Coordinates of C-alpha atoms in Angstrom, one line a residue:
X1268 CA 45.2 136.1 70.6
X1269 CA 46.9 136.2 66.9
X1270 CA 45.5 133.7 65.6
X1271 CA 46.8 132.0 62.2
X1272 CA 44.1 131.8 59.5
X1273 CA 45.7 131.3 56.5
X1274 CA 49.0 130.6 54.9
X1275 CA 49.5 131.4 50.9
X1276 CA 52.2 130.2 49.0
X1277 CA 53.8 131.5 45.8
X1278 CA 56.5 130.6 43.8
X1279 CA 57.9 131.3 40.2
X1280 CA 58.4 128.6 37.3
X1281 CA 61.6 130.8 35.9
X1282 CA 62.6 130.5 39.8
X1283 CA 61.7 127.2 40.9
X1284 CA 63.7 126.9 43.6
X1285 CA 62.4 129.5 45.1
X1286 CA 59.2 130.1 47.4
X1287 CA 57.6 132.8 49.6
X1288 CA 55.3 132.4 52.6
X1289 CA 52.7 134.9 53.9
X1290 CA 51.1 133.9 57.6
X1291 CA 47.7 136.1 58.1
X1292 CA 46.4 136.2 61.3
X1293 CA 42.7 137.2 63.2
X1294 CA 44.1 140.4 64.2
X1295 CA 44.8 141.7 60.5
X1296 CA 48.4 141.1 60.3
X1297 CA 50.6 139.3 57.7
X1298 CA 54.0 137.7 58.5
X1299 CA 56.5 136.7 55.3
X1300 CA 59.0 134.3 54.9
X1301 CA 60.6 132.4 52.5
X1302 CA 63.1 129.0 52.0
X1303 CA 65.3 128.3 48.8
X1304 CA 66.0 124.4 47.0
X1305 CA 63.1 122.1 46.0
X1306 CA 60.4 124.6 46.2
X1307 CA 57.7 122.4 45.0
X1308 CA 58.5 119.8 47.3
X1309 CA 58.4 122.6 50.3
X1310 CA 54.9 123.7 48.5
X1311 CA 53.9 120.1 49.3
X1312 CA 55.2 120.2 52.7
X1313 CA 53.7 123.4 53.8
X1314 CA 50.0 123.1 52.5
X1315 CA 49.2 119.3 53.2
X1316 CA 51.7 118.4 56.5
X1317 CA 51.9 121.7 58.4
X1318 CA 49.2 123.6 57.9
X1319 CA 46.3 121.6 59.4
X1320 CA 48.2 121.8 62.6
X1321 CA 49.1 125.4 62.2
X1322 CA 45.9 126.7 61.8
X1323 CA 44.3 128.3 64.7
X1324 CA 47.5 128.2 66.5
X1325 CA 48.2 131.1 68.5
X1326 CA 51.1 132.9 66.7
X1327 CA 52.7 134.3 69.4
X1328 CA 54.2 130.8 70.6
X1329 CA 56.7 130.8 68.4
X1330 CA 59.0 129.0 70.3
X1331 CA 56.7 126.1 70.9
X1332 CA 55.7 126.1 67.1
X1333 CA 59.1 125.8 66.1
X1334 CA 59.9 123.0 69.0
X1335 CA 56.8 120.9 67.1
X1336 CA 57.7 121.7 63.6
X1337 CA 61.6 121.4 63.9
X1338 CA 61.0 116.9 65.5
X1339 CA 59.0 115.6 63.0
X1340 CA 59.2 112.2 63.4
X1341 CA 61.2 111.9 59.8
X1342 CA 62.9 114.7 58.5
X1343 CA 64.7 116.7 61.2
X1344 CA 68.2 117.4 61.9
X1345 CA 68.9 118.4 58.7
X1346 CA 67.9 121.2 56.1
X1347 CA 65.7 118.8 54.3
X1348 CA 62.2 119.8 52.9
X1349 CA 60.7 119.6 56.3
X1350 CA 63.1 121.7 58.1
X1351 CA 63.1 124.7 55.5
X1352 CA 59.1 124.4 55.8
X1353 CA 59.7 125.1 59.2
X1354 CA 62.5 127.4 58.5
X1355 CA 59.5 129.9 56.3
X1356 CA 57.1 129.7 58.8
X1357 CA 59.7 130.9 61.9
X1358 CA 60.4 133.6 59.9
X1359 CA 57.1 134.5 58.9
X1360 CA 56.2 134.1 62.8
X1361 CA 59.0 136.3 63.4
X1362 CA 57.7 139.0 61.2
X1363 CA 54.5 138.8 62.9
X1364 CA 56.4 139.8 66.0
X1365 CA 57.8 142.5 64.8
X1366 CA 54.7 143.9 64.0
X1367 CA 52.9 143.3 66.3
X1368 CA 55.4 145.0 68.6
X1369 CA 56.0 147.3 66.6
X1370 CA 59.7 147.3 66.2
X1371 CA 62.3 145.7 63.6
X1372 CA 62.7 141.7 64.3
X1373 CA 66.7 142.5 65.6
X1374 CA 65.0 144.9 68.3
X1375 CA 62.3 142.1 69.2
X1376 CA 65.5 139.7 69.5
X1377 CA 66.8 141.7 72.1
X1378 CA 68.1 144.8 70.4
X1379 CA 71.6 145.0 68.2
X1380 CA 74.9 144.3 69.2
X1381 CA 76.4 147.3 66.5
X1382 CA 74.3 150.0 64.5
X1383 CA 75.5 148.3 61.2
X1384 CA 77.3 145.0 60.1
X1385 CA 80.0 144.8 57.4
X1386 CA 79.0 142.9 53.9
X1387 CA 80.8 141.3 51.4
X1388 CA 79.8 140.3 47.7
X1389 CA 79.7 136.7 47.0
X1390 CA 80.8 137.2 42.9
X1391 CA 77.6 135.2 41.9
X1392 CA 75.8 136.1 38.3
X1393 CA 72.3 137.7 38.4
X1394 CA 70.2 134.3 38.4
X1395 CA 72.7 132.5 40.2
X1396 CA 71.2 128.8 41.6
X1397 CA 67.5 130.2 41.2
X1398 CA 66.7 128.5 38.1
X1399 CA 67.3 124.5 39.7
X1400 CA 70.3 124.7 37.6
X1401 CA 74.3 124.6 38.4
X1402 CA 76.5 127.7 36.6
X1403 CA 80.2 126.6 36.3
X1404 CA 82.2 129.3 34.4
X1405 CA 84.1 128.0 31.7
X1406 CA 86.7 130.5 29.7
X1407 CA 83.7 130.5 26.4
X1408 CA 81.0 131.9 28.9
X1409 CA 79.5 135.5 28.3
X1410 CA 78.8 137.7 30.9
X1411 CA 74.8 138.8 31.0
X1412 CA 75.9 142.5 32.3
X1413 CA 77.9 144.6 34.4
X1414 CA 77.5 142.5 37.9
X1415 CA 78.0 139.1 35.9
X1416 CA 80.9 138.9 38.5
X1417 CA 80.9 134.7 38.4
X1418 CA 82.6 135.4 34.7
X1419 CA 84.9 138.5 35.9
X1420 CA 86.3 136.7 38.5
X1421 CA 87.3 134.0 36.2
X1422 CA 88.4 136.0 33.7
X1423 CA 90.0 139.2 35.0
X1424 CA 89.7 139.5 39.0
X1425 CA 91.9 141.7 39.6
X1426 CA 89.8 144.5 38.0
X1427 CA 86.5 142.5 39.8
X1428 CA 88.4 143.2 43.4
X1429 CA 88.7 147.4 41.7
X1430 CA 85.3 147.5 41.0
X1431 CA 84.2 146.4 44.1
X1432 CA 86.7 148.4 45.9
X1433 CA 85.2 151.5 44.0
X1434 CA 81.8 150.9 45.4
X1435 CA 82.7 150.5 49.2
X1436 CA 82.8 146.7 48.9
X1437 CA 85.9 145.5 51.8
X1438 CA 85.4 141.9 50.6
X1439 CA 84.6 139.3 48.2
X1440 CA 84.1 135.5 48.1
X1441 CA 84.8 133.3 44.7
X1442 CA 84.8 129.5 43.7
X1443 CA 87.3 129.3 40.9
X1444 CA 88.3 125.4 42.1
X1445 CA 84.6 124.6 42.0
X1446 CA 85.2 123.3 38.0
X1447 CA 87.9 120.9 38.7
X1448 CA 85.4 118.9 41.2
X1449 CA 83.6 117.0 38.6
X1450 CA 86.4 115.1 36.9
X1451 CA 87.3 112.7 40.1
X1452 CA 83.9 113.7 42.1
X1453 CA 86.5 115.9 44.1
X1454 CA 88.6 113.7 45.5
X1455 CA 91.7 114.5 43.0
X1456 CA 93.0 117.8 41.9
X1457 CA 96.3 117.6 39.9
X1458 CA 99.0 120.6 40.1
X1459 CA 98.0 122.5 37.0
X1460 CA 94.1 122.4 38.3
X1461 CA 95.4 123.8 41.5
X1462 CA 97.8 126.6 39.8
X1463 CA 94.6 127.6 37.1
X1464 CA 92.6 127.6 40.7
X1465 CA 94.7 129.8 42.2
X1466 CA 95.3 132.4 39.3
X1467 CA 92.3 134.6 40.3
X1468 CA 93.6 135.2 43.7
X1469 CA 96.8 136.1 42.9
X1470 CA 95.2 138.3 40.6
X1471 CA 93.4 140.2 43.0
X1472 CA 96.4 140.2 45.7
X1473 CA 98.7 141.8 42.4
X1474 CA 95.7 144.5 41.3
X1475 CA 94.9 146.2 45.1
X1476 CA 97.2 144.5 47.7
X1477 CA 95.6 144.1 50.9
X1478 CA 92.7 146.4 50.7
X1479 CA 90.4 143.7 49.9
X1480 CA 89.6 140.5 52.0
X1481 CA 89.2 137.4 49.9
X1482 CA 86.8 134.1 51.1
X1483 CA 87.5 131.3 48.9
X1484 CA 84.1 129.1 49.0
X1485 CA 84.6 124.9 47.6
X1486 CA 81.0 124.3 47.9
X1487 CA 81.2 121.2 49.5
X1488 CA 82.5 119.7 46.5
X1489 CA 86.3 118.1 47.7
X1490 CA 87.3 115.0 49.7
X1491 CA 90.0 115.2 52.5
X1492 CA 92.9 114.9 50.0
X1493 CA 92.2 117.5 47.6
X1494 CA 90.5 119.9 50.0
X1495 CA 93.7 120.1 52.1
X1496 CA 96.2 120.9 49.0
X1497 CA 93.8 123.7 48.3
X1498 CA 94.0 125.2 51.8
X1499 CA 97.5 124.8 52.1
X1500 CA 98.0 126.4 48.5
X1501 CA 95.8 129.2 49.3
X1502 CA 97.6 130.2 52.8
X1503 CA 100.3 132.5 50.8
X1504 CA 96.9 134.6 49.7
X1505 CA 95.8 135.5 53.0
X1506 CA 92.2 134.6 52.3
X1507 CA 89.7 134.9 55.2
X1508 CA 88.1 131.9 55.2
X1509 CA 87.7 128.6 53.1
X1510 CA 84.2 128.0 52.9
X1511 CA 82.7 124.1 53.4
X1512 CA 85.9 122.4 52.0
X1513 CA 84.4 119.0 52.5
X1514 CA 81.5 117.6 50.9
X1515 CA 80.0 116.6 53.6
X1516 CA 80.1 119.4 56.5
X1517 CA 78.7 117.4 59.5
X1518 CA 81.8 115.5 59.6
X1519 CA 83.3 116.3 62.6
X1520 CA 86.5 114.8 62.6
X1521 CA 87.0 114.9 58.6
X1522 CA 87.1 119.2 59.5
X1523 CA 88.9 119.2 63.0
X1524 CA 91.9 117.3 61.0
X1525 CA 92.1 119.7 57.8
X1526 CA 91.5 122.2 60.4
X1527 CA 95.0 121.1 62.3
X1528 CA 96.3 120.4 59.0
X1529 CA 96.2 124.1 57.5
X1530 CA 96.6 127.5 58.4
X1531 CA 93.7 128.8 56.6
X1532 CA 90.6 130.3 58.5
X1533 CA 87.9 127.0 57.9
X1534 CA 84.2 128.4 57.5
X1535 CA 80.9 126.1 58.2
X1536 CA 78.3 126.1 57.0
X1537 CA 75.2 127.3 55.1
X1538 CA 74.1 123.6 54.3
X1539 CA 73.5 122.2 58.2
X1540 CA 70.3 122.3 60.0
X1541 CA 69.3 122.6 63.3
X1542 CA 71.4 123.3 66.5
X1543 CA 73.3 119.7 66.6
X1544 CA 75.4 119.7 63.9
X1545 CA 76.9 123.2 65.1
X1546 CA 77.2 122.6 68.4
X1547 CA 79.0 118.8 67.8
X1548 CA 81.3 121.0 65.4
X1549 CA 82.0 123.7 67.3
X1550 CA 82.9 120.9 70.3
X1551 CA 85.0 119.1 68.1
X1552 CA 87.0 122.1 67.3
X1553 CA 86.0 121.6 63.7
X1554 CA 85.0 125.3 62.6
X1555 CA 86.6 128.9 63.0
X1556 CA 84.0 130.8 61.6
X1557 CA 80.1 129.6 62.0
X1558 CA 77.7 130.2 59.0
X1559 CA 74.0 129.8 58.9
X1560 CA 71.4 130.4 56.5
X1561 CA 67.9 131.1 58.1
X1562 CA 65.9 129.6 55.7
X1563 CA 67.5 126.4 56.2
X1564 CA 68.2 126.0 60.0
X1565 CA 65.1 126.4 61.6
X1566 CA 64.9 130.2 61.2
X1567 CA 65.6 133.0 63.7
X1568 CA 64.3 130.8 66.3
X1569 CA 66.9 128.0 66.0
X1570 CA 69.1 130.6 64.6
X1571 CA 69.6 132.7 67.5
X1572 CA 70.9 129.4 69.4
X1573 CA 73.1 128.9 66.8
X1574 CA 74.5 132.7 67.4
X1575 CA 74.4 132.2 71.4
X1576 CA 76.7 128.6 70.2
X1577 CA 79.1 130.9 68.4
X1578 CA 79.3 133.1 70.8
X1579 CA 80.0 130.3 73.2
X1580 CA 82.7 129.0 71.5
X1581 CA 83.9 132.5 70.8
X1582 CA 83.4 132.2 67.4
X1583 CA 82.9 134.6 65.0
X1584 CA 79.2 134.9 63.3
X1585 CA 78.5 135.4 59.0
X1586 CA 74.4 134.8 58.1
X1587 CA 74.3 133.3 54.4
X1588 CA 72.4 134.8 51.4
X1589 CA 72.6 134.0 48.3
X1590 CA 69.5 132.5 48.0
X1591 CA 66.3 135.6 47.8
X1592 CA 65.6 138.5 49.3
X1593 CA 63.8 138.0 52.6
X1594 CA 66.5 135.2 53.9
X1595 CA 68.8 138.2 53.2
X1596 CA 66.6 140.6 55.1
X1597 CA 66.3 138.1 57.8
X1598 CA 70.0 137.3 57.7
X1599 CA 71.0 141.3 58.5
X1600 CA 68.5 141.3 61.1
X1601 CA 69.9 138.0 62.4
X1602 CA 73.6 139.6 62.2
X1603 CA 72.5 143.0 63.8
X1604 CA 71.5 141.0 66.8
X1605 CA 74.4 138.2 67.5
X1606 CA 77.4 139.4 69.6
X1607 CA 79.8 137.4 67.2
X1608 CA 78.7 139.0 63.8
X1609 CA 81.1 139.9 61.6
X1610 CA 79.7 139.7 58.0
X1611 CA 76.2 139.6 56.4
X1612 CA 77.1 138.2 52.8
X1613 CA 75.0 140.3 49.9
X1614 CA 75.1 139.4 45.7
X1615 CA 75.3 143.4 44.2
X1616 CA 74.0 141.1 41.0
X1617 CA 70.9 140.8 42.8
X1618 CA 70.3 143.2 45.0
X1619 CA 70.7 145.4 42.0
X1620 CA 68.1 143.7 39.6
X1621 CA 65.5 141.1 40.2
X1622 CA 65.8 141.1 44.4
X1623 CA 63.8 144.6 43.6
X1624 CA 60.8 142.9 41.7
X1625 CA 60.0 140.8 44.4
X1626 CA 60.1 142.6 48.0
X1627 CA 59.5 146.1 48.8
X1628 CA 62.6 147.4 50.9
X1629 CA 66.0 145.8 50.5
X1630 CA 69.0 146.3 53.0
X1631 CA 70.4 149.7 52.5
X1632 CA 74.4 149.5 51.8
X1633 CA 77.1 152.8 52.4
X1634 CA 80.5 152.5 52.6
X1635 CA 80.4 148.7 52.8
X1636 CA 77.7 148.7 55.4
X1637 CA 74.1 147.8 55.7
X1638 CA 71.9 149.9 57.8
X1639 CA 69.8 148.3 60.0
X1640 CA 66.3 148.4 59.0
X1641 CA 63.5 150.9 60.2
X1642 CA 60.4 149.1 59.3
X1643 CA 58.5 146.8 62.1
X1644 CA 59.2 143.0 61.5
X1645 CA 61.3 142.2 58.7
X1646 CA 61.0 145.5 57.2
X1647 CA 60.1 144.3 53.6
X1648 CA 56.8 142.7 52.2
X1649 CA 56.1 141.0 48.7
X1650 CA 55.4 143.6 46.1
X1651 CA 52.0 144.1 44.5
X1652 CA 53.2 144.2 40.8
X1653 CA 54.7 140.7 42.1
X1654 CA 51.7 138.9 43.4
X1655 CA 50.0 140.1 40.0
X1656 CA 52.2 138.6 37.3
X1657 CA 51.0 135.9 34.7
X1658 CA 52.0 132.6 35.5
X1659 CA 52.9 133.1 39.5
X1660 CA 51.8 129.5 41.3
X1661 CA 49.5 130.7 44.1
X1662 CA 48.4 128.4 46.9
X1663 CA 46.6 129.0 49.8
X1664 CA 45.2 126.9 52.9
X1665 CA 42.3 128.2 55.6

């Protein structure tokens, strides 16, 4: 037996969107996870709805606990609160595999499908989302330090695409159309809009050419109208993907018709939960490139359906982070493993700064690639300075 005890909760009040799990077991053992967006109301979720029925389950049924936790009878098929409650405990259950086997979570999975995976920087700030609070770059906005790349690629990038370049970076992803949304709720973006858009990606095509693949993300912020002109202005870039062009990206027929409609590589999505939405998606010939975040779909559990979907469909595979540190650690596991991996998406902003005060091990990148970790489980734990800092809200149920 592995038997689950206890699960403690902690989260940050200058990161409120943010919470970790730990799972402790009978047998000694402690499994981590962690979900992203209305922590609080996750808190809530975790301590007073799932935990009297996870306690003295037998952690090793992981695929039964997630069956129970993912059907709630409100709240599923989505990556509402309850679903991303879910989503921390798979991947803390998860980690407790790993462990207890004794391997890395992609070997428990089945072993990897490549000895590394490609990354690419998605040109977020250093606090980017984490503080409940929406950063749109505006031409009067200072940058907080070298990796402030939301502000360089606004202002200059072309010299953003060098610097990556220099490091061993191979791609990049920016939202410079994300600041025209607002001003019709995204249903209407005029001509200069869409050549001010475009100017950063031009930009980067003018400074290195075609040594750098470009993702353009919309962030779900654009009706049919406006999201097409933006597709079909951003095929003369060569960009790799448009990332959820519609705001809402369970809309089957809404993506299948841009999809027809442009020639532009459409990517989906980060936002859906659970195995319906992708698989109604990826039969309506709606997406060309499947995304999934693990703290919001269910976890590795539900995520490595997702991957088997993809690979179905014959569809290539790119795990989200941009979010904290162990999604991005389970993401790399998570794109180690799936045939159709192409990409595991990293933020140098973070994984240079504050990633590093919270978890012990981070992914290790060379030459544009992250190694595949060593450690058993996730390969990362919360650090001890962490845990011990004023003000962190700690929570724990027996």
């Amino acid at each position: 037996m592995s038997t689950i005890r206890s699960l403690r909760t902690y989260r940050l009040p200058d990161r409120p969107s943010l919470i970790w799990l730990e799972l402790a077991t009978d047998d000694g053992l402690v499994g981590l996870g962690e979900t992203f967006r209305g922590a609080a109301t996750v808190d809530t979720c975790l301590h007073e709805e799932l935990a009297p029925w996870l306690l003295g389950r037998d952690a090793r049924h992981i695929e039964g606990i997630s069956r129970h936790l993912l059907t709630p009878y409100v709240g599923y098929n989505s990556s509402g609160a309850e679903v991303r409650a879910a989503s921390a405990v798979d991947i803390a259950l998860w980690d407790l595999a790993g462990q207890r086997q004794g391997v890395p979570i992609y070997q428990a999975l089945g072993g990897g499908a490549r000895p590394t995976i490609p990354v690419y920087n998605t040109c977020a700030g250093y606090a980017f989302n984490t503080n409940g609070k929406r950063r749109d770059i505006g031409a009067t906005d200072q940058s907080d330090g070298p990796y402030d790349d939301q502000v360089a690629f606004m202002r200059d990038a072309g010299t953003l695409a060098k610097s990556l370049l220099a490091e061993g970076y191979k791609a990049m992803k920016i939202w410079p159309f994300d600041i025209y949304a607002p001003a019709s709720q995204g249903h209407l973006i005029s001509l200069p809009d869409l050549e001010k858009g475009l100017e950063p990606f031009r930009r980067i095509r003018e400074a290195v050419g075609n040594q750098i693949e470009v993702m353009c993300e919309l962030h779900s912020l654009f009706g049919g109208h406006s999201a097409l002109r933006i597709c079909q202005a951003l095929e003369d870039y060569d960009v790799f993907w448009v990332e959820d062009p519609l705001n809402k990206m369970d809309d089957v027929a809404g993506l299948a018709d841009l999809r027809r409609r442009t020639r532009v590589q459409i990517c989906g999505s980060e936002t859906l939960g659970g195995l319906r939405p992708f698989r109604d998606l990826l039969a309506g010939d709606a997406l060309d490139v499947v995304m999934l975040d693990l703290a919001w779909c269910g976890g590795f559990t539900e995520g490595r359906k997702i991957a088997a979907l993809a690979q179905a469909y014959n569809r290539p595979l790119a795990p989200h982070d941009c979010t904290g540190p162990v999604t991005l650690m389970a993401g790399l596991h998570m794109a180690l493993h799936a045939p159709t991996a192409i990409y595991q998406e990293v933020v140098r902003a973070t994984l240079a700064t504050w990633y590093r005060d919270i978890v012990t091990q981070l992914p290790v990148i060379e030459g544009g690639e992250a190694q595949p970790p060593v450690a058993a489980g996730l390969g990362t734990k919360l650090q001890d300075s962490f845990k011990q800092q004023p003000g962190l809200i700690v929570r724990e149920t027996r």
